[in-house]
Amino acid sequence: MGATEDAASRRPAPHHDMVAHSEGSSHPAPRPQMSLVSAGSAEPYRRLAEIFHDVLSEQSLGALLDRIADTLAELIPYEDVHIYEADEVKRELIPVLARSKWADEVMSETFSFGEGITGWAVEHREAVLANKAHLDPRVRFVPGTPVEAEALIAVPLIARGRLKGTLNIYRVGEDVVFTEEEFLLAKRFGDAAALAIDNAHIRARLEHQAETDALTGLYNHRAFHDRLRQALMRASADHDTVALVMLDLDDFKKVNDVYGHGIGDQFLNQVADVLRATVRTSDVVCRVGGEEFGVILPSGDLHSAMVLAKRIGDELGKLEAEAAGRLTVSTGIAIGPEHAANPRELVACAEAAMMTAKTRGKGLVVPFDETEHERPSEASIRHDDVRSIAHLKMLQSLSGKLSRLNDVAQIGLTIADELRLLIDYHNCRVFLRDGDELLPVAFRGELMAAEPGSPVELLPTALGRGITGRVAETGEPLLVHDAAHHESGEQIAGTVEIEESLLAVPLTFGSRVIGVIVISKLGLDQFDADDLRVVEVLAGHASVALENARLYESQRREAESAKALLAFGREVAEAKGIAEVAARVVGGSARILSSPSASIWLQDPTTGDLTRLAGVPDDPLPERVDLVVVPAEHLAPWLSRTEPSFIEAADFAAIASPPPGTDGRFAIAPFVVDGRWGVIAAAIPQTTIYGDRELELLGGIARQTKLALQSAASYETLEQTFLSTVEALANALEANDEYTSTHARYITDLALKVGTELGFELRALKRLELGALFHDIGKIGIPTRILAKTGPLTEEERAIVETHPILGERILAPIEQLEEVRSIVRSAHEHYDGGGYPDRLAGDEITLESRIVLACHAFHAMTTDRPYRKALGVEEARRRLVEASGSQFDPQIVDALLRVLDG
């Protein structure tokens, strides 16, 4: 709700529970002038369905509330919106979002169920539309806000039978209102909002449970590593530090052994309480496992960590367990990225220091020192030997797993997962080479966004570009100690610069580089020669698996392409006529290539202009002439093209403007039919890259299109010859009439117009055309003396004339292609009321085409001179059509015929 006067003219006054003001101004923000809601419009409900999907897909509760406010503004323009959360135990409404100039006042005020209009809506679980809310007797005011004339919609948010809160929508002013349709939409939107909020609460609760230790309520082992990883990433990005304090309770086993686990659990809860009370609010306390705890100190250094560790030891020393005596704790400290830049290694450093503290005595605090560390009661084992054994086991396991896979992406993810068992990387990326591009096929880990919350997408890169591109180009691995300052280093778009080490190894098959594996660690100098060797050996196994998978995928796609082209060939081969062929070609092209837009063009035999035969998804707008015809003078650079190719927007602009919804990139396949140049154009989806396969598919489509068009042209030529012969024969029957010899063609043309007016499809129109041409073919068996008689016919002569529909049907019977036309010819003189001939059919018993031919025949007969009378005027003929509507003629046919005549 916006303010309607200047702030200087206002007096402080109470504010309604439904009132809110626009942000950042003493005047209301201008309300959008156009609403999705209009009488009888389906648009708001279509948009509402989209909004349901958008709102329900939001996961974070905070982001969800903003999404609700933003999307609601598109559906129902408002000045302000409030969302309250319901506490059913306290029967209280708590504000959680306010888009308002008075947001501070609104957000600081809670109120009970039943108070104000909002409270009434919640109490009764019933939405309220109050177009004069300030005058409503239920109104409640928020202190410190102005009183204004306003309209309010208050919708209780109910999901799964439970009250979640309320949604309030406001408009301000004496004359403003919400319509009933807007009220209905608000209630429907409230259903989605309530369900989304409930889902967000459930998700938050499950996430909390997933990262919380059930006994102590501290973060658990999983959350510990996640939080430590995030802290290290922030430290790397901000060139800061993070301290890790690992604590292990000394002799805690005695407590469990003597008093049992119940007493031990109580003791652990006391320890958790002490830790929570001792650390800073920014520190993260976790129970890592058993009696081991960890504390993460963002921006912590060795001094602050030592001080905290001593304070924790002192506080825990005040706890006593009878079996163990005064509690002591052995503590180890490590600093990132000084000691390690990735979570697992930093934990290992802190734990090594902690074990050294245990070895030296109880209750000690020991910082990590690479030069000396001790472990109690453990035989010395060479680190390199352990590492080599782990590498061999991993490679043996990987070889078996890869041999069972034939999906490129799955192989890439398996490589990344197996590598993580040995190298605690920050992220791992697997790229495959496609020409001069490197396409990402697998990713594990994290990319730190420059804008928090913004998604970062790993995009393709070019051969020779960046560290990845250089390794692919040279075929040599790179061990990079400082990626940000490497000569080939290039920051991934959308990420923040961090201190990072990289290891990039080519995937080679024979002498070819087919891809690259890249792994990253936070911090500098994090990889050594052993890491390089193990990744190189792994890359050898992976290269064979990836190449085999690519070959398998290539063969599978070849088979799919052949199957698709075979089906397409059958489809176009069944098409009758050039128009139907063209329609099936563009439909098949769009489907097979997953193209948003496809069209087929062919030179006009007379002008040489390139004419659009068909297109999908829709026909072009009438005003876009450039999308229908390309003048012949613009075609010279294109006529020499005979092979499928790609064209960019600038090239396509030489032919025509890019169709709506495309960015101008197209795949084209030329063809030549009877000396005329043609082309199929398929728009490349904006987020897709077409390759050789798509060109081969489009080339196959073009070859089949050429054959189909040639066949259709021959068919249409034969059909036209046939129709011309039929028309000549029909007119020859009329040649005995000195007044007209074009009776059949006139009736046919008029009948086709009526059929089009009634929405006939192409096949039905063709059937109607033949029926109209042949409707009087049976007169060839009627004596000329009867047909040319100027006076009234005798009953015997009329009986002879009325046999001509039956004769016509018999004449057509031997011609298989005219089977569907025979019934039209036989019924072309039947009347709607059953008074026609030869079978006295009525109503829908008569084919629709026959009813059209009868009306058109009658109109032409009335408006032309006949042997037995002069022509009637058009208006008189129209009057007689209307007069006979429902008796001789079908009323819907008469209406359509009159519309055609008016046009």
XYZ file of N, CA and C in Angstrom, residues 160-327:
504
model
N -1.839 -29.440 4.064
C -2.005 -30.745 4.709
C -2.820 -30.627 6.003
N -3.839 -29.745 5.964
C -4.749 -29.573 7.081
C -4.212 -28.732 8.222
N -2.976 -28.225 8.113
C -2.378 -27.440 9.189
C -2.232 -25.992 8.754
N -2.481 -25.079 9.673
C -2.367 -23.652 9.409
C -0.897 -23.259 9.410
N -0.431 -22.703 8.286
C 0.970 -22.289 8.186
C 1.150 -20.785 8.379
N 0.101 -20.008 8.101
C 0.225 -18.559 8.220
C -0.834 -17.864 7.405
N -0.508 -16.662 6.942
C -1.465 -15.911 6.126
C -0.724 -15.046 5.123
N -1.385 -14.806 3.996
C -0.856 -13.971 2.924
C -1.786 -12.774 2.763
N -1.251 -11.569 2.928
C -2.040 -10.343 2.825
C -1.584 -9.531 1.620
N -2.525 -9.108 0.778
C -2.231 -8.344 -0.440
C -2.993 -7.018 -0.356
N -2.319 -5.896 -0.679
C -2.912 -4.582 -0.464
C -2.859 -3.693 -1.710
N -3.914 -2.885 -1.859
C -3.926 -1.750 -2.778
C -4.449 -0.537 -2.011
N -3.939 0.660 -2.308
C -4.266 1.853 -1.530
C -4.978 2.876 -2.404
N -5.988 3.524 -1.843
C -6.711 4.589 -2.533
C -8.206 4.452 -2.337
N -8.906 5.551 -2.517
C -10.354 5.554 -2.295
C -11.093 4.652 -3.266
N -10.601 4.591 -4.515
C -11.356 3.893 -5.559
C -10.774 2.530 -5.931
N -9.699 2.131 -5.268
C -9.090 0.864 -5.675
C -9.896 -0.319 -5.151
N -9.901 -1.392 -5.931
C -10.610 -2.614 -5.530
C -9.840 -3.821 -6.060
N -10.100 -4.972 -5.497
C -9.714 -6.255 -6.065
C -10.970 -6.883 -6.658
N -10.853 -7.462 -7.842
C -12.007 -8.104 -8.470
C -12.217 -9.492 -7.878
N -13.389 -10.055 -8.147
C -13.681 -11.403 -7.666
C -12.721 -12.424 -8.283
N -12.354 -12.189 -9.554
C -11.429 -13.122 -10.198
C -10.046 -13.028 -9.564
N -9.628 -11.807 -9.207
C -8.357 -11.655 -8.511
C -8.410 -12.323 -7.138
N -9.546 -12.220 -6.480
C -9.716 -12.861 -5.174
C -9.581 -14.380 -5.318
N -10.221 -14.936 -6.362
C -10.137 -16.371 -6.609
C -8.701 -16.790 -6.912
N -8.009 -15.992 -7.738
C -6.620 -16.292 -8.070
C -5.739 -16.228 -6.834
N -5.985 -15.237 -5.966
C -5.209 -15.112 -4.737
C -5.375 -16.352 -3.870
N -6.600 -16.871 -3.776
C -6.827 -18.074 -2.979
C -6.099 -19.272 -3.593
N -6.153 -19.387 -4.929
C -5.451 -20.496 -5.578
C -3.941 -20.352 -5.381
N -3.454 -19.123 -5.493
C -2.032 -18.892 -5.279
C -1.661 -19.217 -3.833
N -2.544 -18.876 -2.898
C -2.298 -19.185 -1.493
C -2.142 -20.673 -1.254
N -2.896 -21.499 -1.993
C -2.753 -22.951 -1.867
C -1.332 -23.381 -2.200
N -0.796 -22.831 -3.316
C 0.574 -23.182 -3.719
C 1.584 -22.656 -2.710
N 1.383 -21.409 -2.249
C 2.314 -20.813 -1.298
C 2.344 -21.609 0.004
N 1.163 -22.019 0.475
C 1.105 -22.777 1.727
C 1.838 -24.110 1.592
N 1.614 -24.786 0.484
C 2.282 -26.075 0.279
C 3.786 -25.889 0.162
N 4.201 -24.829 -0.550
C 5.632 -24.572 -0.708
C 6.284 -24.248 0.631
N 5.620 -23.440 1.463
C 6.163 -23.103 2.790
C 6.251 -24.351 3.652
N 5.227 -25.188 3.597
C 5.253 -26.422 4.372
C 6.389 -27.331 3.900
N 6.569 -27.422 2.586
C 7.674 -28.226 2.050
C 9.017 -27.680 2.513
N 9.151 -26.337 2.508
C 10.403 -25.722 2.942
C 10.679 -26.010 4.413
N 9.616 -25.968 5.243
C 9.795 -26.294 6.657
C 10.228 -27.751 6.837
N 9.568 -28.646 6.096
C 9.920 -30.065 6.184
C 11.358 -30.291 5.730
N 11.711 -29.624 4.603
C 13.069 -29.775 4.076
C 14.102 -29.257 5.074
N 13.813 -28.094 5.680
C 14.745 -27.524 6.660
C 14.883 -28.443 7.867
N 13.756 -29.030 8.292
C 13.791 -29.923 9.446
C 14.598 -31.184 9.131
N 14.398 -31.734 7.935
C 15.140 -32.930 7.544
C 16.628 -32.623 7.377
N 16.918 -31.448 6.785
C 18.317 -31.069 6.628
C 18.980 -30.882 7.987
N 18.246 -30.293 8.932
C 18.789 -30.108 10.272
C 19.055 -31.464 10.929
N 18.110 -32.383 10.749
C 18.293 -33.712 11.321
C 19.480 -34.429 10.676
N 19.646 -34.218 9.361
C 20.715 -34.901 8.640
C 22.097 -34.425 9.070
N 22.195 -33.191 9.583
C 23.506 -32.664 9.938
C 23.678 -32.486 11.447
N 22.744 -33.011 12.214
C 22.795 -32.840 13.674
C 23.015 -34.172 14.364
N 23.907 -34.184 15.362
C 24.120 -35.357 16.191
C 22.902 -35.564 17.081
N 22.309 -36.726 16.999
C 21.048 -36.970 17.703
C 21.200 -36.874 19.214
N 22.384 -37.194 19.744
C 22.575 -37.195 21.195
C 22.816 -35.792 21.746
N 23.766 -35.077 21.168
C 24.212 -33.803 21.750
C 23.575 -32.573 21.111
N 22.989 -32.738 19.913
C 22.444 -31.580 19.211
C 23.507 -30.763 18.511
N 24.780 -31.178 18.584
C 25.849 -30.499 17.849
C 25.835 -30.961 16.391
N 26.590 -30.252 15.550
C 26.761 -30.720 14.178
C 27.425 -32.096 14.189
N 27.016 -32.978 13.233
C 27.576 -34.325 13.185
C 28.800 -34.407 12.265
N 29.276 -35.622 12.061
C 30.501 -35.848 11.275
C 30.362 -35.299 9.856
N 29.213 -35.567 9.241
C 28.996 -35.092 7.861
C 29.010 -33.574 7.798
N 28.261 -32.945 8.707
C 28.208 -31.485 8.709
C 29.572 -30.877 9.031
N 30.345 -31.574 9.882
C 31.678 -31.096 10.243
C 32.533 -30.907 8.994
N 32.566 -31.912 8.140
C 33.392 -31.823 6.930
C 32.831 -30.797 5.951
N 31.503 -30.703 5.818
C 30.899 -29.707 4.933
C 31.234 -28.299 5.406
N 31.069 -28.032 6.696
C 31.337 -26.700 7.231
C 32.826 -26.354 7.136
N 33.681 -27.346 7.363
C 35.111 -27.087 7.257
C 35.492 -26.765 5.813
N 34.876 -27.489 4.862
C 35.152 -27.205 3.447
C 34.725 -25.784 3.085
N 33.535 -25.382 3.531
C 33.053 -24.028 3.253
C 33.967 -22.969 3.874
N 34.421 -23.231 5.118
C 35.301 -22.263 5.785
C 36.628 -22.132 5.050
N 37.156 -23.251 4.560
C 38.413 -23.206 3.813
C 38.246 -22.488 2.480
N 37.102 -22.689 1.818
C 36.848 -21.987 0.557
C 36.770 -20.484 0.777
N 36.067 -20.079 1.833
C 35.983 -18.642 2.127
C 37.359 -18.072 2.473
N 38.127 -18.844 3.246
C 39.458 -18.382 3.621
C 40.341 -18.218 2.385
N 40.236 -19.162 1.439
C 41.028 -19.074 0.219
C 40.622 -17.873 -0.621
N 39.305 -17.647 -0.729
C 38.814 -16.523 -1.538
C 39.170 -15.177 -0.910
N 39.120 -15.107 0.433
C 39.363 -13.832 1.127
C 40.801 -13.691 1.606
N 41.647 -14.658 1.229
C 43.041 -14.662 1.716
C 43.069 -14.562 3.233
N 42.251 -15.373 3.855
C 42.094 -15.376 5.303
C 42.582 -16.720 5.848
N 42.362 -16.962 7.120
C 42.758 -18.215 7.741
C 41.548 -18.861 8.398
N 41.689 -20.148 8.713
C 40.699 -20.864 9.492
C 41.446 -21.807 10.434
N 41.052 -21.809 11.704
C 41.696 -22.676 12.687
C 40.784 -23.863 12.985
N 41.399 -25.005 13.184
C 40.651 -26.211 13.522
C 41.183 -26.755 14.844
N 40.298 -26.923 15.815
C 40.643 -27.471 17.122
C 39.963 -28.830 17.255
N 40.770 -29.883 17.417
C 40.242 -31.233 17.602
C 40.478 -31.653 19.051
N 39.406 -32.159 19.693
C 39.477 -32.520 21.104
C 39.048 -33.967 21.306
N 39.747 -34.683 22.171
C 39.373 -36.049 22.519
C 39.371 -36.177 24.042
N 38.251 -36.654 24.597
C 38.128 -36.782 26.047
C 39.033 -37.914 26.534
N 39.875 -37.611 27.513
C 40.803 -38.609 28.032
C 40.077 -39.617 28.930
N 40.384 -40.882 28.760
C 39.870 -41.969 29.616
C 38.344 -42.022 29.692
N 37.690 -41.573 28.644
C 36.225 -41.574 28.682
C 35.672 -43.002 28.655
N 36.457 -43.919 28.124
C 36.006 -45.312 28.047
C 35.666 -45.860 29.432
N 36.396 -45.372 30.463
C 36.129 -45.866 31.820
C 34.725 -45.521 32.293
N 34.229 -44.348 31.898
C 32.876 -43.936 32.297
C 31.851 -44.929 31.753
N 31.955 -45.262 30.472
C 31.019 -46.215 29.874
C 31.163 -47.604 30.478
N 32.410 -48.008 30.735
C 32.632 -49.361 31.260
C 32.080 -49.516 32.668
N 32.222 -48.462 33.510
C 31.820 -48.570 34.916
C 30.341 -48.251 35.101
N 29.863 -47.178 34.497
C 28.491 -46.721 34.761
C 27.512 -47.036 33.620
N 28.017 -47.472 32.508
C 27.139 -47.772 31.378
C 26.999 -46.588 30.443
N 26.433 -46.866 29.267
C 26.354 -45.838 28.225
C 25.328 -44.749 28.552
N 24.352 -45.065 29.385
C 23.371 -44.040 29.756
C 24.030 -42.878 30.478
N 24.871 -43.207 31.486
C 25.593 -42.153 32.198
C 26.603 -41.489 31.274
N 27.234 -42.294 30.416
C 28.188 -41.728 29.452
C 27.523 -40.716 28.529
N 26.298 -41.026 28.065
C 25.578 -40.097 27.192
C 25.262 -38.790 27.920
N 24.862 -38.891 29.193
C 24.595 -37.672 29.965
C 25.856 -36.821 30.063
N 26.992 -37.492 30.263
C 28.255 -36.786 30.385
C 28.611 -36.087 29.067
N 28.376 -36.770 27.960
C 28.651 -36.162 26.641
C 27.761 -34.938 26.419
N 26.531 -34.994 26.873
C 25.651 -33.827 26.756
C 26.182 -32.657 27.572
N 26.741 -32.944 28.740
C 27.323 -31.873 29.549
C 28.522 -31.255 28.824
N 29.340 -32.112 28.213
C 30.483 -31.611 27.442
C 30.006 -30.716 26.307
N 28.951 -31.138 25.592
C 28.406 -30.344 24.488
C 27.920 -28.989 24.982
N 27.266 -28.965 26.150
C 26.798 -27.693 26.710
C 27.965 -26.762 27.020
N 29.035 -27.314 27.571
C 30.217 -26.501 27.887
C 30.819 -25.926 26.612
N 30.947 -26.755 25.577
C 31.522 -26.281 24.312
C 30.679 -25.152 23.709
N 29.364 -25.335 23.700
C 28.487 -24.301 23.146
C 28.636 -22.993 23.906
N 28.783 -23.087 25.214
C 28.851 -21.876 26.037
C 30.211 -21.198 25.965
N 31.234 -21.901 25.510
C 32.597 -21.382 25.559
C 33.039 -20.725 24.255
N 32.553 -21.196 23.130
C 33.032 -20.700 21.835
C 32.328 -19.404 21.444
N 32.859 -18.772 20.400
C 32.219 -17.584 19.832
C 30.980 -18.000 19.028
N 30.116 -17.039 18.771
C 28.907 -17.356 17.991
C 29.258 -17.739 16.555
N 30.388 -17.257 16.064
C 30.771 -17.576 14.680
C 31.476 -18.922 14.569
N 31.857 -19.494 15.690
C 32.549 -20.786 15.658
C 31.543 -21.924 15.454
N 32.030 -23.026 14.907
C 31.182 -24.182 14.623
C 31.660 -25.351 15.479
N 30.766 -25.866 16.329
C 31.104 -26.976 17.227
C 30.473 -28.256 16.695
N 31.261 -29.317 16.615
C 30.775 -30.573 16.048
C 31.205 -31.752 16.925
N 30.349 -32.757 16.946
C 30.759 -34.047 17.506
C 31.177 -34.918 16.329
N 32.495 -35.135 16.229
C 33.031 -35.830 15.058
C 32.770 -37.333 15.163
N 32.763 -37.853 16.386
C 32.491 -39.278 16.580
C 32.897 -39.702 17.974
N 32.107 -40.559 18.618
C 32.442 -41.050 19.953
C 32.663 -39.915 20.924
N 33.876 -39.872 21.507
C 34.210 -38.800 22.449
C 35.114 -37.754 21.810
N 35.115 -37.698 20.451
C 35.949 -36.729 19.730
C 35.082 -35.576 19.229
N 35.560 -34.360 19.477
C 34.842 -33.157 19.087
C 35.754 -32.260 18.251
N 35.138 -31.422 17.439
C 35.904 -30.471 16.638
C 35.281 -29.096 16.706
N 36.136 -28.065 16.690
C 35.665 -26.682 16.672
C 36.332 -25.976 15.497
N 35.530 -25.390 14.622
C 36.034 -24.641 13.458
C 35.972 -23.160 13.796
N 37.105 -22.473 13.644
C 37.187 -21.040 13.979
C 37.423 -20.244 12.696
N 36.393 -19.716 12.042
C 36.616 -18.861 10.868
C 37.488 -17.674 11.239
N 38.452 -17.346 10.387
C 39.409 -16.243 10.605
C 40.272 -16.479 11.851
N 40.298 -17.704 12.337
C 41.098 -18.001 13.523
C 42.556 -18.229 13.182
N 43.447 -17.804 14.082
C 44.875 -18.066 13.937
C 45.327 -18.949 15.082
N 46.648 -19.233 15.154
C 47.151 -20.143 16.171
C 46.929 -19.583 17.577
N 47.130 -18.291 17.735
C 46.979 -17.693 19.064
C 45.541 -17.822 19.568
N 44.557 -17.414 18.728
C 43.158 -17.479 19.169
C 42.718 -18.913 19.413
N 43.243 -19.866 18.608
C 42.883 -21.270 18.791
C 43.474 -21.810 20.091
N 44.715 -21.413 20.414
C 45.328 -21.867 21.668
C 44.555 -21.321 22.871
N 44.160 -20.044 22.807
C 43.399 -19.433 23.892
C 42.072 -20.168 24.084
N 41.376 -20.443 22.972
C 40.093 -21.142 23.070
C 40.285 -22.545 23.627
N 41.309 -23.256 23.155
C 41.548 -24.617 23.614
C 41.813 -24.654 25.115
N 42.593 -23.686 25.599
C 42.869 -23.633 27.043
C 41.592 -23.340 27.818
N 40.772 -22.416 27.300
C 39.533 -22.068 27.992
C 38.593 -23.270 28.036
N 38.515 -24.006 26.935
C 37.672 -25.213 26.911
C 38.185 -26.226 27.925
N 39.523 -26.421 27.969
C 40.090 -27.366 28.924
C 39.774 -26.994 30.360
N 39.864 -25.681 30.640
C 39.553 -25.221 32.004
C 38.094 -25.484 32.349
N 37.187 -25.162 31.431
C 35.762 -25.340 31.708
C 35.393 -26.820 31.830
N 35.962 -27.653 30.947
C 35.666 -29.087 31.025
C 36.279 -29.693 32.287
N 37.370 -29.087 32.778
C 37.989 -29.579 33.998
C 37.092 -29.460 35.205
N 36.069 -28.624 35.113
C 35.132 -28.473 36.235
C 34.129 -29.627 36.286
N 34.086 -30.414 35.201
C 33.207 -31.582 35.200
C 33.968 -32.765 35.774
N 33.289 -33.602 36.534
C 33.939 -34.771 37.108
C 33.084 -36.008 36.869
N 33.756 -37.096 36.588
C 33.104 -38.401 36.515
C 33.799 -39.300 37.525
N 33.029 -39.946 38.366
C 33.612 -40.694 39.475
C 34.612 -41.748 38.992
N 34.302 -42.363 37.880
C 35.191 -43.432 37.411
C 36.499 -42.880 36.864
N 36.434 -41.694 36.259
C 37.610 -41.140 35.584
C 38.235 -39.980 36.338
N 37.542 -39.516 37.355
C 38.042 -38.355 38.094
C 37.814 -37.079 37.321
N 38.634 -36.076 37.540
C 38.466 -34.797 36.862
C 38.680 -34.981 35.359
N 37.764 -34.386 34.574
C 37.812 -34.566 33.118
C 38.966 -33.775 32.513
